[in-house]
Coordinates of C-alpha atoms and ligand atoms in Angstrom, one line a residue:
M24 CA 99.2 94.4 83.5
S25 CA 97.6 91.0 83.2
E26 CA 96.5 90.3 79.6
P27 CA 93.2 88.6 79.1
L28 CA 93.6 85.6 76.9
R29 CA 91.4 83.6 74.7
S30 CA 90.2 80.4 76.2
V31 CA 91.5 77.2 74.5
P32 CA 89.8 73.9 75.2
Q33 CA 91.8 71.5 77.3
D34 CA 92.7 68.0 76.2
G35 CA 92.1 64.8 78.2
A36 CA 89.8 63.8 81.0
A37 CA 89.7 67.3 82.6
T38 CA 88.1 68.8 79.4
S39 CA 84.5 68.3 80.1
R40 CA 84.7 69.4 83.7
R41 CA 86.7 72.6 82.8
T42 CA 84.3 73.4 80.0
F43 CA 81.5 72.9 82.4
L44 CA 83.2 75.2 84.9
K45 CA 83.5 77.9 82.4
T46 CA 79.9 77.7 81.1
S47 CA 78.1 77.0 84.4
T48 CA 79.6 79.5 86.7
A49 CA 78.9 83.1 87.0
A50 CA 82.1 84.9 86.0
V51 CA 83.4 87.3 88.6
A52 CA 83.9 90.6 86.9
G53 CA 87.2 92.4 87.6
G54 CA 85.7 95.4 89.3
A55 CA 83.5 93.3 91.6
L56 CA 86.3 91.3 93.0
A57 CA 86.5 93.0 96.3
A58 CA 82.8 92.5 96.9
S59 CA 83.1 88.9 95.9
L60 CA 85.5 88.2 98.7
A61 CA 82.9 89.4 101.2
S62 CA 79.8 87.8 99.6
R63 CA 80.8 84.3 99.0
G64 CA 77.4 83.6 97.4
V65 CA 78.4 83.5 93.7
V66 CA 75.7 81.4 91.9
H67 CA 76.7 77.9 91.0
A68 CA 74.8 75.5 88.9
A69 CA 74.2 72.0 90.2
G70 CA 77.1 69.6 89.6
D71 CA 80.8 69.4 90.4
D72 CA 82.2 72.8 89.7
T73 CA 84.7 72.6 92.5
L74 CA 88.2 73.7 91.6
K75 CA 90.8 71.4 93.2
V76 CA 94.0 73.0 94.4
A77 CA 97.4 71.5 95.3
L78 CA 100.0 73.3 97.4
I79 CA 103.7 72.6 96.5
G80 CA 106.0 74.0 99.1
C81 CA 104.2 73.9 102.5
G82 CA 106.2 76.7 104.2
G83 CA 105.1 80.2 105.4
R84 CA 104.1 81.7 102.1
G85 CA 102.6 78.4 100.7
S86 CA 100.4 78.1 103.7
G87 CA 99.3 81.6 103.2
A88 CA 98.6 81.1 99.5
A89 CA 96.5 78.0 100.3
R90 CA 94.3 80.3 102.6
N91 CA 94.2 83.0 99.9
A92 CA 93.1 80.4 97.3
V93 CA 90.2 79.1 99.3
N94 CA 89.1 82.6 100.3
A95 CA 89.0 83.6 96.6
D96 CA 86.1 81.5 95.4
P97 CA 83.2 79.7 97.1
N98 CA 83.9 76.4 95.4
V99 CA 87.6 75.8 95.9
K100 CA 89.1 72.9 97.9
L101 CA 92.6 72.1 98.8
T102 CA 93.1 68.4 97.8
A103 CA 96.8 67.8 97.6
L104 CA 100.0 68.7 99.5
C105 CA 103.6 68.4 98.6
D106 CA 106.8 69.4 100.3
I107 CA 110.3 68.0 99.9
F108 CA 110.3 67.2 103.6
P109 CA 107.6 64.9 105.1
D110 CA 107.6 66.8 108.4
K111 CA 106.6 70.0 106.6
V112 CA 103.7 68.1 104.9
E113 CA 102.6 66.8 108.4
L114 CA 102.7 70.3 109.8
A115 CA 100.7 71.7 106.9
K116 CA 98.1 68.9 107.3
N117 CA 97.6 70.0 110.9
T118 CA 97.5 73.7 110.5
L119 CA 95.6 73.8 107.2
S120 CA 93.0 71.3 108.2
R121 CA 92.2 73.5 111.1
A122 CA 92.3 76.7 109.2
L123 CA 90.4 75.7 106.1
G124 CA 87.6 73.7 107.6
D125 CA 85.5 71.8 105.0
K126 CA 87.6 73.4 102.2
Y127 CA 90.4 71.1 103.3
A128 CA 90.0 67.8 101.5
V129 CA 93.5 66.3 101.4
A130 CA 93.5 62.5 101.5
D131 CA 96.6 60.7 102.7
D132 CA 97.3 59.4 99.2
H133 CA 97.4 63.0 98.0
C134 CA 100.4 63.9 100.2
F135 CA 103.7 63.8 98.5
S136 CA 107.3 64.5 99.4
D137 CA 111.0 64.2 98.2
F138 CA 112.5 65.8 95.1
D139 CA 110.0 64.4 92.7
G140 CA 106.9 64.8 94.8
Y141 CA 105.7 67.6 92.5
K142 CA 105.6 65.1 89.6
R143 CA 103.1 63.0 91.6
V144 CA 100.9 66.1 92.1
M145 CA 100.8 66.7 88.4
E146 CA 99.4 63.1 88.0
T147 CA 96.4 64.0 90.2
D148 CA 93.1 65.6 89.1
V149 CA 93.9 69.0 90.7
D150 CA 93.0 72.0 88.5
V151 CA 95.3 74.6 90.1
V152 CA 98.8 74.3 91.6
L153 CA 100.4 76.8 94.0
L154 CA 104.1 76.8 93.4
C155 CA 105.7 78.1 96.7
T156 CA 109.1 76.3 97.0
P157 CA 112.4 78.1 97.0
P158 CA 112.9 79.7 93.6
H159 CA 115.5 77.3 92.2
F160 CA 112.9 74.6 91.7
R161 CA 110.4 76.9 90.0
P162 CA 111.3 76.4 86.3
E163 CA 111.0 72.6 86.4
Q164 CA 107.9 72.6 88.5
L165 CA 106.2 75.2 86.3
K166 CA 107.1 73.3 83.2
A167 CA 105.6 70.1 84.7
A168 CA 102.4 72.0 85.7
V169 CA 101.8 73.4 82.2
A170 CA 102.6 70.1 80.6
A171 CA 99.9 68.6 82.9
G172 CA 97.4 71.3 82.0
K173 CA 97.2 72.9 85.4
H174 CA 96.4 76.5 86.2
I175 CA 99.1 78.1 88.3
F176 CA 99.8 80.5 91.1
C177 CA 103.6 81.0 91.0
E178 CA 105.5 82.7 93.8
K179 CA 108.3 85.1 93.0
P180 CA 111.1 85.0 91.9
I181 CA 110.7 82.4 89.1
A182 CA 114.4 81.3 88.8
T183 CA 117.9 82.0 90.1
D184 CA 119.8 82.0 86.8
G185 CA 119.5 82.9 83.1
P186 CA 118.7 79.3 81.8
G187 CA 115.9 79.2 84.4
V188 CA 114.4 82.5 83.2
R189 CA 114.5 81.4 79.6
S190 CA 112.8 78.1 80.5
V191 CA 110.0 80.0 82.3
L192 CA 109.6 82.3 79.3
E193 CA 109.1 79.3 77.1
T194 CA 106.8 77.6 79.6
S195 CA 104.7 80.8 80.0
E196 CA 104.2 80.9 76.2
E197 CA 103.1 77.3 76.3
A198 CA 100.6 78.2 79.1
R199 CA 99.3 81.0 76.9
K200 CA 98.8 78.6 74.0
K201 CA 96.9 76.2 76.3
G202 CA 94.7 78.9 77.8
L203 CA 96.1 78.2 81.3
S204 CA 96.1 80.9 83.9
L205 CA 99.5 81.8 85.3
V206 CA 99.5 84.4 88.1
S207 CA 102.7 85.7 89.7
G208 CA 103.3 86.3 93.4
L209 CA 104.7 89.7 92.6
C210 CA 102.0 90.8 94.8
W211 CA 102.3 94.6 94.6
R212 CA 100.9 94.4 91.1
Y213 CA 97.7 93.2 92.7
D214 CA 97.4 95.9 95.4
Y215 CA 94.6 98.4 94.6
G216 CA 96.4 101.4 96.2
V217 CA 99.7 100.6 94.4
R218 CA 97.8 100.1 91.1
E219 CA 96.2 103.5 91.3
T220 CA 99.4 105.2 92.3
M221 CA 101.2 103.6 89.3
D222 CA 98.4 104.6 87.0
R223 CA 98.6 108.2 88.1
I224 CA 102.4 108.3 87.7
K225 CA 102.1 106.7 84.2
N226 CA 99.4 109.2 83.3
G227 CA 101.7 112.1 83.9
A228 CA 101.0 113.1 87.5
I229 CA 104.7 113.9 88.0
G230 CA 105.5 114.7 84.4
D231 CA 108.1 112.5 82.6
I232 CA 109.7 109.9 84.9
V233 CA 113.4 110.5 85.2
T234 CA 114.6 108.1 87.9
T235 CA 113.5 105.7 90.6
Q236 CA 115.2 105.1 93.9
E237 CA 114.4 101.7 95.1
N238 CA 115.0 101.1 98.8
Y239 CA 114.6 97.7 100.5
L240 CA 116.6 98.3 103.6
T241 CA 115.5 95.8 106.2
S242 CA 116.6 93.6 109.0
T243 CA 117.7 90.0 108.9
L244 CA 115.5 87.0 108.2
W245 CA 115.3 83.5 109.8
H246 CA 118.0 80.9 110.1
R247 CA 116.9 77.3 110.8
G248 CA 120.2 76.0 112.3
R249 CA 121.8 72.6 111.6
K250 CA 120.9 69.2 112.9
P251 CA 123.5 66.5 113.0
E252 CA 121.3 64.0 111.2
W253 CA 120.9 66.4 108.2
S254 CA 122.9 65.9 105.1
E255 CA 124.5 69.0 103.5
M256 CA 121.8 69.0 100.9
E257 CA 119.1 68.9 103.6
Y258 CA 120.8 71.7 105.5
Q259 CA 121.1 73.9 102.5
I260 CA 117.5 73.4 101.4
R261 CA 116.2 74.0 104.9
N262 CA 118.3 77.2 105.0
W263 CA 117.7 78.0 101.3
L264 CA 117.8 81.8 101.7
Y265 CA 121.6 81.8 102.2
F266 CA 122.6 79.7 99.1
T267 CA 122.6 81.6 95.8
W268 CA 121.7 78.5 93.8
L269 CA 118.5 78.1 95.8
S270 CA 117.4 81.7 96.5
G271 CA 119.2 83.8 94.0
D272 CA 120.5 85.8 97.0
H273 CA 118.3 88.4 98.6
I274 CA 118.6 90.9 95.7
V275 CA 116.6 88.3 93.7
E276 CA 114.6 86.6 96.5
Q277 CA 113.3 89.8 98.2
F278 CA 114.4 92.9 96.4
I279 CA 112.6 91.7 93.3
H280 CA 109.5 93.3 94.8
S281 CA 111.1 96.8 94.4
L282 CA 112.9 96.1 91.1
D283 CA 109.6 94.9 89.7
K284 CA 107.9 98.2 90.4
T285 CA 110.6 100.0 88.3
M286 CA 110.0 97.5 85.5
W287 CA 106.3 98.1 85.8
L288 CA 106.9 101.9 85.4
M289 CA 109.1 101.1 82.4
N290 CA 106.2 99.1 80.8
D291 CA 108.4 96.0 81.3
E292 CA 110.9 97.3 78.8
P293 CA 114.3 95.9 79.8
P294 CA 117.3 98.1 80.7
L295 CA 120.5 98.2 78.7
R296 CA 122.9 97.5 81.5
C297 CA 123.8 97.9 85.1
F298 CA 126.7 98.1 87.5
G299 CA 126.8 97.7 91.2
L300 CA 128.5 97.3 94.5
G301 CA 127.8 94.7 97.2
G302 CA 129.3 92.4 99.7
R303 CA 129.0 90.8 103.2
Q304 CA 130.0 93.0 106.1
V305 CA 128.0 91.6 109.0
R306 CA 126.7 88.2 107.9
T307 CA 130.1 86.7 107.4
G308 CA 129.8 83.3 109.1
E309 CA 129.7 79.9 107.4
E310 CA 126.0 79.6 108.3
Y311 CA 125.2 82.4 105.8
G312 CA 126.4 80.3 102.9
N313 CA 127.4 82.6 100.0
A314 CA 124.8 85.3 100.4
Y315 CA 125.7 88.9 100.5
D316 CA 124.2 91.2 103.0
H317 CA 124.0 94.4 100.9
F318 CA 123.7 95.4 97.2
A319 CA 123.6 98.8 95.4
V320 CA 122.9 98.8 91.7
C321 CA 122.5 101.5 89.1
Y322 CA 120.4 100.3 86.1
E323 CA 120.3 102.3 82.8
W324 CA 117.7 102.2 80.1
A325 CA 118.2 103.2 76.4
N326 CA 116.1 106.4 76.9
G327 CA 118.5 107.6 79.6
F328 CA 116.2 106.6 82.5
K329 CA 118.1 105.4 85.5
S330 CA 117.1 103.4 88.6
F331 CA 119.2 103.5 91.7
A332 CA 118.5 100.4 93.7
Y333 CA 119.6 99.7 97.3
T334 CA 119.0 96.6 99.4
R335 CA 120.4 95.6 102.8
Q336 CA 119.6 92.8 105.3
M337 CA 121.2 94.0 108.5
D338 CA 120.0 94.5 112.1
G339 CA 120.4 97.7 114.0
C340 CA 120.5 100.0 110.9
I341 CA 117.8 102.3 109.5
N342 CA 115.0 100.4 107.7
D343 CA 113.2 101.8 104.7
V344 CA 111.2 100.0 102.1
E345 CA 109.9 102.4 99.5
D346 CA 109.9 103.2 95.8
Y347 CA 110.7 106.9 95.2
V348 CA 109.9 108.0 91.7
H349 CA 111.2 111.3 90.5
G350 CA 109.7 113.1 87.5
T351 CA 110.1 116.4 85.7
K352 CA 107.1 117.9 87.6
G353 CA 107.1 116.1 90.9
R354 CA 107.8 113.0 92.8
A355 CA 105.9 110.0 94.1
R356 CA 106.2 107.3 96.7
V357 CA 104.6 104.1 95.4
L358 CA 104.2 102.2 98.6
G359 CA 103.2 105.4 100.4
H360 CA 100.6 105.8 97.7
S361 CA 101.3 109.5 97.4
I362 CA 102.1 112.0 94.8
E363 CA 103.7 115.5 95.2
G364 CA 103.4 117.3 91.9
E365 CA 101.3 120.1 90.3
T366 CA 98.4 118.3 91.9
S367 CA 99.2 116.5 95.1
W368 CA 97.4 113.3 95.9
Q369 CA 97.2 110.6 98.6
Y370 CA 95.3 107.3 98.3
P371 CA 92.4 107.4 100.8
V372 CA 93.4 105.6 104.0
E373 CA 89.8 104.6 104.6
Q374 CA 89.7 102.9 101.2
K375 CA 92.9 101.1 101.8
R376 CA 91.5 99.7 105.1
K377 CA 88.5 98.3 103.2
N378 CA 90.5 96.8 100.3
P379 CA 91.2 93.0 100.4
S380 CA 94.8 92.2 100.9
M381 CA 97.0 92.0 97.7
Y382 CA 97.5 88.3 98.5
D383 CA 93.8 87.7 98.3
I384 CA 93.4 89.8 95.2
E385 CA 96.0 87.6 93.4
H386 CA 93.8 84.6 93.9
L387 CA 90.5 86.4 93.3
E388 CA 91.8 87.4 89.9
L389 CA 93.3 84.0 89.3
F390 CA 90.1 82.1 90.0
A391 CA 87.9 84.7 88.3
G392 CA 90.1 84.2 85.2
I393 CA 89.7 80.4 85.3
R394 CA 86.0 80.6 85.9
S395 CA 85.4 83.0 83.0
G396 CA 87.8 81.4 80.6
N397 CA 89.8 84.6 80.4
A398 CA 93.1 83.2 81.5
L399 CA 95.7 85.6 83.1
N400 CA 99.3 85.2 82.1
N401 CA 102.0 87.2 84.1
G402 CA 104.8 85.1 82.5
V403 CA 106.7 87.8 80.8
Y404 CA 106.9 90.4 83.5
M405 CA 107.7 87.8 86.3
S406 CA 110.5 86.5 84.1
Y407 CA 111.9 90.0 83.2
S408 CA 111.8 91.2 86.8
T409 CA 113.6 88.1 87.9
L410 CA 116.3 88.7 85.2
L411 CA 116.6 92.3 86.3
A412 CA 117.5 91.1 89.8
I413 CA 119.9 88.4 88.5
M414 CA 121.8 90.9 86.4
G415 CA 122.1 93.3 89.4
R416 CA 123.4 90.4 91.5
E417 CA 126.0 89.5 88.9
A418 CA 127.1 93.1 88.5
C419 CA 127.8 93.2 92.2
Y420 CA 129.3 89.7 92.4
T421 CA 131.7 90.5 89.5
G422 CA 132.3 94.2 89.7
E423 CA 131.6 94.4 86.0
T424 CA 129.0 96.1 83.9
I425 CA 126.4 93.5 83.0
T426 CA 124.1 94.0 80.0
W427 CA 120.6 92.7 79.7
D428 CA 121.6 90.7 76.6
K429 CA 124.5 89.0 78.4
A430 CA 122.2 88.1 81.4
M431 CA 119.5 86.8 79.1
K432 CA 121.9 84.7 77.1
S433 CA 123.9 83.4 80.1
E434 CA 124.6 79.7 80.3
V435 CA 125.5 79.9 84.0
K436 CA 123.3 77.2 85.5
L437 CA 123.3 77.3 89.3
G438 CA 122.8 74.1 91.4
P439 CA 123.6 70.4 90.9
D440 CA 122.9 68.5 87.7
S441 CA 120.8 66.0 89.7
Y442 CA 119.3 65.9 93.1
A443 CA 120.0 63.5 96.0
W444 CA 120.2 63.6 99.7
G445 CA 123.9 63.9 100.4
E446 CA 126.4 66.4 99.1
A447 CA 125.4 69.8 97.9
P448 CA 127.1 72.6 95.9
K449 CA 129.9 74.1 97.9
P450 CA 129.0 77.8 98.6
V451 CA 131.7 80.1 97.2
V452 CA 131.3 83.8 98.2
A453 CA 131.7 86.0 95.1
T454 CA 134.7 88.4 95.1
P455 CA 134.2 91.5 92.8
G456 CA 137.1 91.8 90.4
K457 CA 137.8 88.1 90.5
T458 CA 134.4 86.3 90.1
K459 CA 133.4 86.0 86.5
F460 CA 129.9 85.8 84.9
A461 CA 129.8 83.8 81.7
Ligands
LIG8 N1 105.1 87.4 97.7 C1 105.5 87.5 98.9 O1 105.3 88.5 99.6 C2 106.4 86.4 99.5 C3 106.6 86.3 100.8 C4 107.4 85.3 101.3 C5 107.9 84.4 100.5 N2 107.7 84.5 99.1 C6 108.3 83.5 98.2 O2 107.7 82.2 98.4 C7 108.6 81.2 98.2 C8 108.6 80.3 99.5 O3 109.0 81.2 100.6 P1 108.6 80.8 102.1 O4 108.9 82.0 102.9 O5 107.3 80.1 102.2 O6 109.8 79.7 102.5 P2 109.7 78.5 103.4 O7 111.1 78.0 103.6 O8 108.9 78.8 104.6 O9 108.8 77.4 102.5 C9 109.4 76.8 101.4 C10 108.9 75.3 101.5 O10 109.3 74.7 100.3 C11 109.7 73.4 100.6 N3 110.6 72.9 99.5 C12 111.9 73.1 99.3 N4 112.3 72.6 98.1 C13 111.2 71.9 97.7 C14 110.9 71.1 96.5 N5 111.9 70.9 95.6 N6 109.7 70.6 96.3 C15 108.8 70.7 97.2 N7 108.9 71.5 98.4 C16 110.1 72.1 98.6 C17 110.5 73.6 101.9 O11 110.7 72.4 102.7 C18 109.6 74.6 102.6 O12 108.6 74.0 103.4 C19 109.9 81.8 97.9 O13 110.1 81.9 96.5 C20 109.8 83.2 98.4 O14 110.6 84.2 97.8 C21 106.9 85.5 98.6

């Protein structure tokens, strides 16, 4: 998965400190990461080897990521906060200052809000940024972070449209050239049990892989209502899940976790094409913007491999979140960590209980990479898996076959040309057979 990269010296004022960090700190070896979480006593030389972290997007996942970051390394401090809404910054100040203890070191002049708050973060001396806003904003924020020489934890998905994916591919390459770490929030790639299950499947435990069936059948998520004082833009950003320009719709925002596992099995080789069905049967009200409530997509690869992918957000129906992999000599359940083949296997439950959470492992590996100078770069797979989800969405929205090439070259740019508190894009629910994808 993550490719170790050669370390490249940084420009500017941060250079000496980063160089010092690399040379003065005991590198945390990959295999010892779980142990390092428990024993926070990694040796540090005298001097300032603190890694300073900024959180951008102080919501549920961002607050969790801030905790994961400070858990990951004995010498990490949260020093900046940014959210588009000042009230979310205030909330994060209260909860994170209590939760992080002396690892919380955010001064008032390091709290930023509004559309361009992230630009102010990039002007500070933070070493690492945690990008945890709704996905629409990711390409621009990622670009700014790499331009400013920051290491990055980047939540999934990384964009909601083709131009955004292309931008992130370019930025990821720039990060690679600069030796900056870029770790993706596609968290299952960091789960020890899932990694071992995937390794066994790829090493032939079920013979040749023929199909995957991806299920993400789940209930509904939050809705934050509407307040009279909110502009339409504020309303949409606060309820970003239901607006395709902001979230990509739930096939992109949530189902990407499952689609990403199929991409992982395919060694991140893109499919040729897909077709799909979808719509909104239950969440039909205006409050659900233009989001569908179900999608079913069939993806096809050049070697004949197919993935049948189903996602639904509805209450009162059966729920099932699992990756079923069918091979010529058996089958596997990736999240169940189990294989039924010529030799059946189950990941040990006891071991699973002892493992750090995949969210902690993401940050353990991110900070170990920064400390050792072996930067991680998950840029290509996080972009490809996002595009896989986008092409599936467009196949369902249009009723057409969508090829990978068409999705990758698409000029459809979702969202406004510039941001201001006031009007917002009018949500139009896609109608298969009528809606077009350019
Ligand atoms: N890996 C996972 O398991 C996982 C789980 C949950 C969410 N996520 C991802 O994390 C991201 C955030 O999700 P969440 O559940 O925390 O949502 P959330 O709504 O709780 O938090 C998002 C925060 O970003 C802020 N924000 C919006 N636009 C912004 C901007 N332009 N600049 C700065 N801040 C902005 C919002 O005000 C909000 O506080 C999403 O991409 C989501 O898909 C990943």
